[in-house]
Amino acid sequence: MNIHNTVLMQMRDLILRGEFAPGMRLTEKFLAERLNASRTPVRAALVSLEQEGLVEPKDTVGYVVRQFTVQEVADVISVRAHLEGMAARLVAEHGLSRQLARDMQACLDEGDSVVAVTALQVDDYARYAAMNDRFHALFVDACGNRALQRAIALNNKLPFAAASALLPIQGALALDRQSMIYAHRQHHMLFEALARGESARAQALAVEHTETARHNLQQALEHRDAEEPVPQALRLVVGM
C-alpha cells in the first residue's frame, strides 16, 4: 500500500473532523508523531493537501489549515459535476481507444476488489482513493478539450473539489461501505455508457455521480447553517 495515500487520507479525516481546526499550524514533526509515520509521506501529503486547497504555507515553517464553509464545498462539487459531465460526453462522442478501455477496466477491477472487503480499514479507503482518482483522470485526460481540462484542474484546487477528497471516513463503516459500493456501481455504468458511445447518458451519469456528493453533504448538514464553517463532527460519505 502506498503510505502517502494512507497518510493523506488520515490527514483529510482529521481536518474534516475538526481535530485540525482552521488556522491551526501543522508541522512535519507534529504530524509524523501524531500519525506514527515518517516525515517523507507527511511532507508529500501536505503538498497534496495544499493542491486541494485544504492547507496553505505559513512563512517558512509548516502549513496552516484553511477556513472554508459548507456552501463553498457544495459549490465546487456542483461545478466539478458539470465539468466532468462534459468530459464524459466528449469521450463517448470520440469513442474509447483500446488502451483507454483497458486502463478504465483495470480501475474497475481494482475497485471491485476493494468493495468486496467486508471490514474496511484506512488502507482500503486509500487504495480506493487512488483508483478513484485514476478513473476520473483517465476520461478527463481523454476528452480532448484542453480548456475543459484546465477548468477542472483549477476547480480541483478548491477545498474538497477533487474526486477523492470526500471519501468515506472511518466511523459508520457499514454505511460507508454501502455508499462506496453504490459509487463504484456508478463507475461501471459510466464505463458502459462510454464504451457504447452513449454521449447523453454518459454525461448524465457523470453529473449524477458527482452530484451525489453534494446531496450527501446537504444531508449531513441539514440542520445547520450552510454559511458556518464545516462542523467538527462532519461525516461525508461520498467516494465519488
mmCIF file of C-alpha atoms in Angstrom:
data_model
loop_
_atom_site.group_PDB
_atom_site.id
_atom_site.type_symbol
_atom_site.label_atom_id
_atom_site.label_comp_id
_atom_site.label_asym_id
_atom_site.label_seq_id
_atom_site.Cartn_x
_atom_site.Cartn_y
_atom_site.Cartn_z
ATOM 1 C CA MET A 1 0.000 0.000 0.000
ATOM 2 C CA ASN A 2 1.247 3.489 -0.850
ATOM 3 C CA ILE A 3 1.938 5.039 2.561
ATOM 4 C CA HIS A 4 1.496 8.528 1.095
ATOM 5 C CA ASN A 5 -2.142 7.772 0.229
ATOM 6 C CA THR A 6 -2.797 6.377 3.696
ATOM 7 C CA VAL A 7 -1.275 9.398 5.447
ATOM 8 C CA LEU A 8 -3.139 11.753 3.117
ATOM 9 C CA MET A 9 -6.437 10.017 3.925
ATOM 10 C CA GLN A 10 -5.788 10.270 7.661
ATOM 11 C CA MET A 11 -4.925 13.967 7.449
ATOM 12 C CA ARG A 12 -8.062 14.744 5.448
ATOM 13 C CA ASP A 13 -10.062 12.864 8.071
ATOM 14 C CA LEU A 14 -8.573 14.935 10.897
ATOM 15 C CA ILE A 15 -9.356 18.184 9.063
ATOM 16 C CA LEU A 16 -12.943 17.081 8.378
ATOM 17 C CA ARG A 17 -13.471 16.060 11.999
ATOM 18 C CA GLY A 18 -12.232 19.417 13.221
ATOM 19 C CA GLU A 19 -9.261 17.986 15.098
ATOM 20 C CA PHE A 20 -7.127 20.123 12.799
ATOM 21 C CA ALA A 21 -9.137 23.328 13.027
ATOM 22 C CA PRO A 22 -8.938 26.332 10.657
ATOM 23 C CA GLY A 23 -5.829 28.369 11.390
ATOM 24 C CA MET A 24 -4.055 25.512 13.160
ATOM 25 C CA ARG A 25 -0.349 25.250 12.326
ATOM 26 C CA LEU A 26 0.774 21.864 11.002
ATOM 27 C CA THR A 27 4.431 20.904 11.018
ATOM 28 C CA GLU A 28 6.055 17.772 9.660
ATOM 29 C CA LYS A 29 7.370 16.836 13.104
ATOM 30 C CA PHE A 30 3.976 17.184 14.782
ATOM 31 C CA LEU A 31 2.176 15.241 12.044
ATOM 32 C CA ALA A 32 4.759 12.471 11.897
ATOM 33 C CA GLU A 33 4.385 11.934 15.633
ATOM 34 C CA ARG A 34 0.582 12.164 15.531
ATOM 35 C CA LEU A 35 0.247 9.677 12.672
ATOM 36 C CA ASN A 36 3.166 7.451 13.646
ATOM 37 C CA ALA A 37 4.704 7.954 10.213
ATOM 38 C CA SER A 38 7.981 9.185 8.806
ATOM 39 C CA ARG A 39 8.334 12.754 7.582
ATOM 40 C CA THR A 40 8.597 11.802 3.897
ATOM 41 C CA PRO A 41 4.950 10.709 3.379
ATOM 42 C CA VAL A 42 3.800 13.527 5.675
ATOM 43 C CA ARG A 43 5.648 16.058 3.516
ATOM 44 C CA ALA A 44 4.096 14.601 0.344
ATOM 45 C CA ALA A 45 0.622 14.601 1.911
ATOM 46 C CA LEU A 46 0.956 18.263 2.894
ATOM 47 C CA VAL A 47 1.793 19.145 -0.701
ATOM 48 C CA SER A 48 -1.301 17.239 -1.852
ATOM 49 C CA LEU A 49 -3.491 18.988 0.709
ATOM 50 C CA GLU A 50 -2.138 22.355 -0.430
ATOM 51 C CA GLN A 51 -3.042 21.478 -4.016
ATOM 52 C CA GLU A 52 -6.542 20.560 -2.827
ATOM 53 C CA GLY A 53 -6.927 23.904 -1.060
ATOM 54 C CA LEU A 54 -7.133 22.452 2.452
ATOM 55 C CA VAL A 55 -3.895 23.904 3.825
ATOM 56 C CA GLU A 56 -1.620 26.790 2.898
ATOM 57 C CA PRO A 57 2.073 27.500 3.589
ATOM 58 C CA LYS A 58 2.822 29.595 6.654
ATOM 59 C CA ASP A 59 6.035 31.580 6.445
ATOM 60 C CA THR A 60 8.883 29.098 6.067
ATOM 61 C CA VAL A 61 7.775 26.686 8.778
ATOM 62 C CA GLY A 62 4.866 24.363 8.179
ATOM 63 C CA TYR A 63 1.338 24.947 6.969
ATOM 64 C CA VAL A 64 -1.957 26.168 8.402
ATOM 65 C CA VAL A 65 -5.423 24.710 7.871
ATOM 66 C CA ARG A 66 -7.567 26.904 5.620
ATOM 67 C CA GLN A 67 -11.004 28.198 6.558
ATOM 68 C CA PHE A 68 -13.873 27.153 4.282
ATOM 69 C CA THR A 69 -17.658 26.972 4.506
ATOM 70 C CA VAL A 70 -20.113 24.204 3.706
ATOM 71 C CA GLN A 71 -21.588 26.326 0.905
ATOM 72 C CA GLU A 72 -18.170 26.734 -0.702
ATOM 73 C CA VAL A 73 -17.681 22.965 -0.670
ATOM 74 C CA ALA A 74 -21.135 22.362 -2.169
ATOM 75 C CA ASP A 75 -20.483 24.899 -4.920
ATOM 76 C CA VAL A 76 -17.178 23.402 -6.053
ATOM 77 C CA ILE A 77 -18.640 19.874 -6.068
ATOM 78 C CA SER A 78 -21.502 21.089 -8.276
ATOM 79 C CA VAL A 79 -19.077 22.751 -10.688
ATOM 80 C CA ARG A 80 -16.995 19.577 -10.934
ATOM 81 C CA ALA A 81 -20.124 17.541 -11.648
ATOM 82 C CA HIS A 82 -20.959 19.561 -14.738
ATOM 83 C CA LEU A 83 -17.386 19.865 -15.974
ATOM 84 C CA GLU A 84 -16.809 16.122 -15.717
ATOM 85 C CA GLY A 85 -20.188 15.517 -17.335
ATOM 86 C CA MET A 86 -18.996 17.457 -20.369
ATOM 87 C CA ALA A 87 -15.730 15.499 -20.393
ATOM 88 C CA ALA A 88 -17.624 12.195 -20.321
ATOM 89 C CA ARG A 89 -19.860 13.309 -23.199
ATOM 90 C CA LEU A 90 -16.848 14.210 -25.338
ATOM 91 C CA VAL A 91 -15.145 10.866 -24.665
ATOM 92 C CA ALA A 92 -18.305 8.982 -25.648
ATOM 93 C CA GLU A 93 -18.546 11.022 -28.842
ATOM 94 C CA HIS A 94 -14.909 10.336 -29.737
ATOM 95 C CA GLY A 95 -15.069 6.664 -28.790
ATOM 96 C CA LEU A 96 -12.919 4.703 -26.347
ATOM 97 C CA SER A 97 -9.496 3.632 -27.555
ATOM 98 C CA ARG A 98 -8.453 0.099 -26.680
ATOM 99 C CA GLN A 99 -5.839 1.397 -24.275
ATOM 100 C CA LEU A 100 -8.292 3.700 -22.504
ATOM 101 C CA ALA A 101 -10.819 0.864 -22.206
ATOM 102 C CA ARG A 102 -8.142 -1.416 -20.717
ATOM 103 C CA ASP A 103 -6.991 1.247 -18.262
ATOM 104 C CA MET A 104 -10.526 2.044 -17.112
ATOM 105 C CA GLN A 105 -11.353 -1.656 -16.774
ATOM 106 C CA ALA A 106 -8.264 -2.089 -14.604
ATOM 107 C CA CYS A 107 -9.628 0.647 -12.322
ATOM 108 C CA LEU A 108 -13.000 -1.074 -12.148
ATOM 109 C CA ASP A 109 -11.356 -4.388 -11.260
ATOM 110 C CA GLU A 110 -9.318 -2.695 -8.520
ATOM 111 C CA GLY A 111 -12.414 -1.025 -7.122
ATOM 112 C CA ASP A 112 -14.320 -4.315 -7.199
ATOM 113 C CA SER A 113 -11.650 -5.932 -5.047
ATOM 114 C CA VAL A 114 -11.827 -3.097 -2.512
ATOM 115 C CA VAL A 115 -15.609 -3.018 -2.118
ATOM 116 C CA ALA A 116 -15.580 -6.810 -1.677
ATOM 117 C CA VAL A 117 -13.809 -6.256 1.669
ATOM 118 C CA THR A 118 -16.388 -6.532 4.426
ATOM 119 C CA ALA A 119 -14.438 -4.705 7.156
ATOM 120 C CA LEU A 120 -12.898 -1.627 5.545
ATOM 121 C CA GLN A 121 -9.751 -0.158 7.039
ATOM 122 C CA VAL A 122 -7.991 3.126 6.295
ATOM 123 C CA ASP A 123 -5.673 1.329 3.849
ATOM 124 C CA ASP A 124 -8.730 0.134 1.913
ATOM 125 C CA TYR A 125 -10.013 3.701 1.681
ATOM 126 C CA ALA A 126 -6.606 4.872 0.492
ATOM 127 C CA ARG A 127 -6.474 2.111 -2.117
ATOM 128 C CA TYR A 128 -9.938 3.040 -3.347
ATOM 129 C CA ALA A 129 -8.948 6.708 -3.407
ATOM 130 C CA ALA A 130 -6.003 6.024 -5.708
ATOM 131 C CA MET A 131 -8.231 4.006 -8.031
ATOM 132 C CA ASN A 132 -10.945 6.646 -7.948
ATOM 133 C CA ASP A 133 -8.552 9.465 -8.816
ATOM 134 C CA ARG A 134 -7.143 7.457 -11.716
ATOM 135 C CA PHE A 135 -10.578 6.517 -13.090
ATOM 136 C CA HIS A 136 -11.698 10.145 -13.197
ATOM 137 C CA ALA A 137 -8.365 11.366 -14.560
ATOM 138 C CA LEU A 138 -8.488 8.832 -17.398
ATOM 139 C CA PHE A 139 -11.671 10.109 -19.012
ATOM 140 C CA VAL A 140 -10.870 13.761 -18.292
ATOM 141 C CA ASP A 141 -7.446 13.370 -19.938
ATOM 142 C CA ALA A 142 -9.071 11.623 -22.903
ATOM 143 C CA CYS A 143 -11.759 14.249 -23.558
ATOM 144 C CA GLY A 144 -9.530 16.231 -25.930
ATOM 145 C CA ASN A 145 -10.636 19.659 -24.700
ATOM 146 C CA ARG A 146 -7.698 21.452 -23.095
ATOM 147 C CA ALA A 147 -9.796 24.391 -21.893
ATOM 148 C CA LEU A 148 -12.105 21.981 -20.082
ATOM 149 C CA GLN A 149 -9.141 20.138 -18.569
ATOM 150 C CA ARG A 150 -7.697 23.413 -17.280
ATOM 151 C CA ALA A 151 -11.057 24.376 -15.781
ATOM 152 C CA ILE A 152 -11.282 21.052 -13.945
ATOM 153 C CA ALA A 153 -7.692 21.373 -12.713
ATOM 154 C CA LEU A 154 -8.397 24.888 -11.426
ATOM 155 C CA ASN A 155 -11.587 23.804 -9.678
ATOM 156 C CA ASN A 156 -9.742 20.892 -8.077
ATOM 157 C CA LYS A 157 -7.544 23.369 -6.199
ATOM 158 C CA LEU A 158 -10.557 24.363 -4.085
ATOM 159 C CA PRO A 159 -11.436 22.542 -0.835
ATOM 160 C CA PHE A 160 -12.888 19.064 -1.391
ATOM 161 C CA ALA A 161 -13.389 19.513 -5.132
ATOM 162 C CA ALA A 162 -11.111 16.699 -6.290
ATOM 163 C CA ALA A 163 -12.553 13.259 -6.977
ATOM 164 C CA SER A 164 -11.283 11.535 -3.839
ATOM 165 C CA ALA A 165 -11.276 14.460 -1.431
ATOM 166 C CA LEU A 166 -14.625 13.415 0.066
ATOM 167 C CA LEU A 167 -14.146 9.710 0.503
ATOM 168 C CA PRO A 168 -15.831 7.797 3.319
ATOM 169 C CA ILE A 169 -14.139 8.325 6.658
ATOM 170 C CA GLN A 170 -13.778 5.731 9.351
ATOM 171 C CA GLY A 171 -16.863 5.966 11.507
ATOM 172 C CA ALA A 172 -20.148 4.413 10.395
ATOM 173 C CA LEU A 173 -18.285 1.726 8.460
ATOM 174 C CA ALA A 174 -21.311 -0.237 7.299
ATOM 175 C CA LEU A 175 -22.855 2.889 5.797
ATOM 176 C CA ASP A 176 -19.510 3.906 4.323
ATOM 177 C CA ARG A 177 -19.145 0.555 2.571
ATOM 178 C CA GLN A 178 -22.659 0.672 1.132
ATOM 179 C CA SER A 179 -22.031 4.173 -0.208
ATOM 180 C CA MET A 180 -18.751 3.032 -1.711
ATOM 181 C CA ILE A 181 -20.458 0.060 -3.396
ATOM 182 C CA TYR A 182 -23.073 2.391 -4.862
ATOM 183 C CA ALA A 183 -20.451 4.866 -6.066
ATOM 184 C CA HIS A 184 -18.422 2.125 -7.708
ATOM 185 C CA ARG A 185 -21.516 0.732 -9.417
ATOM 186 C CA GLN A 186 -21.885 4.197 -10.942
ATOM 187 C CA HIS A 187 -18.309 3.864 -12.233
ATOM 188 C CA HIS A 188 -19.339 0.655 -14.005
ATOM 189 C CA MET A 189 -22.427 2.270 -15.528
ATOM 190 C CA LEU A 190 -20.415 5.262 -16.731
ATOM 191 C CA PHE A 191 -17.824 2.995 -18.345
ATOM 192 C CA GLU A 192 -20.561 1.036 -20.118
ATOM 193 C CA ALA A 193 -22.083 4.255 -21.500
ATOM 194 C CA LEU A 194 -18.670 5.468 -22.690
ATOM 195 C CA ALA A 195 -17.936 2.126 -24.358
ATOM 196 C CA ARG A 196 -21.272 2.196 -26.189
ATOM 197 C CA GLY A 197 -20.835 5.778 -27.335
ATOM 198 C CA GLU A 198 -23.930 6.897 -25.445
ATOM 199 C CA SER A 199 -22.875 10.505 -25.029
ATOM 200 C CA ALA A 200 -26.024 11.920 -23.413
ATOM 201 C CA ARG A 201 -26.226 9.031 -20.958
ATOM 202 C CA ALA A 202 -22.516 9.267 -20.142
ATOM 203 C CA GLN A 203 -22.868 12.973 -19.401
ATOM 204 C CA ALA A 204 -25.926 12.418 -17.198
ATOM 205 C CA LEU A 205 -24.233 9.593 -15.286
ATOM 206 C CA ALA A 206 -21.081 11.627 -14.654
ATOM 207 C CA VAL A 207 -23.139 14.550 -13.355
ATOM 208 C CA GLU A 208 -25.301 12.303 -11.161
ATOM 209 C CA HIS A 209 -22.227 10.502 -9.843
ATOM 210 C CA THR A 210 -20.661 13.699 -8.545
ATOM 211 C CA GLU A 211 -23.904 15.425 -7.559
ATOM 212 C CA THR A 212 -24.464 12.550 -5.132
ATOM 213 C CA ALA A 213 -21.561 14.024 -3.180
ATOM 214 C CA ARG A 214 -23.331 17.353 -2.865
ATOM 215 C CA HIS A 215 -26.532 15.610 -1.794
ATOM 216 C CA ASN A 216 -24.711 13.664 0.918
ATOM 217 C CA LEU A 217 -23.114 16.872 2.131
ATOM 218 C CA GLN A 218 -26.501 18.547 2.424
ATOM 219 C CA GLN A 219 -27.957 15.531 4.227
ATOM 220 C CA ALA A 220 -25.131 15.533 6.748
ATOM 221 C CA LEU A 221 -25.696 19.214 7.453
ATOM 222 C CA GLU A 222 -29.446 19.547 7.000
ATOM 223 C CA HIS A 223 -29.905 21.145 10.413
ATOM 224 C CA ARG A 224 -27.021 23.570 10.122
ATOM 225 C CA ASP A 225 -26.472 26.980 8.541
ATOM 226 C CA ALA A 226 -24.628 26.486 5.241
ATOM 227 C CA GLU A 227 -22.527 29.592 5.903
ATOM 228 C CA GLU A 228 -20.976 28.149 9.067
ATOM 229 C CA PRO A 229 -17.520 26.596 8.899
ATOM 230 C CA VAL A 230 -17.526 22.860 8.268
ATOM 231 C CA PRO A 231 -18.538 21.362 11.643
ATOM 232 C CA GLN A 232 -16.370 19.208 13.835
ATOM 233 C CA ALA A 233 -18.482 16.064 13.621
ATOM 234 C CA LEU A 234 -18.976 16.183 9.857
ATOM 235 C CA ARG A 235 -19.043 12.806 8.126
ATOM 236 C CA LEU A 236 -19.201 12.923 4.333
ATOM 237 C CA VAL A 237 -19.928 9.546 2.802
ATOM 238 C CA VAL A 238 -19.059 10.082 -0.831
ATOM 239 C CA GLY A 239 -16.158 8.426 -2.637
ATOM 240 C CA MET A 240 -17.150 9.866 -5.996
#
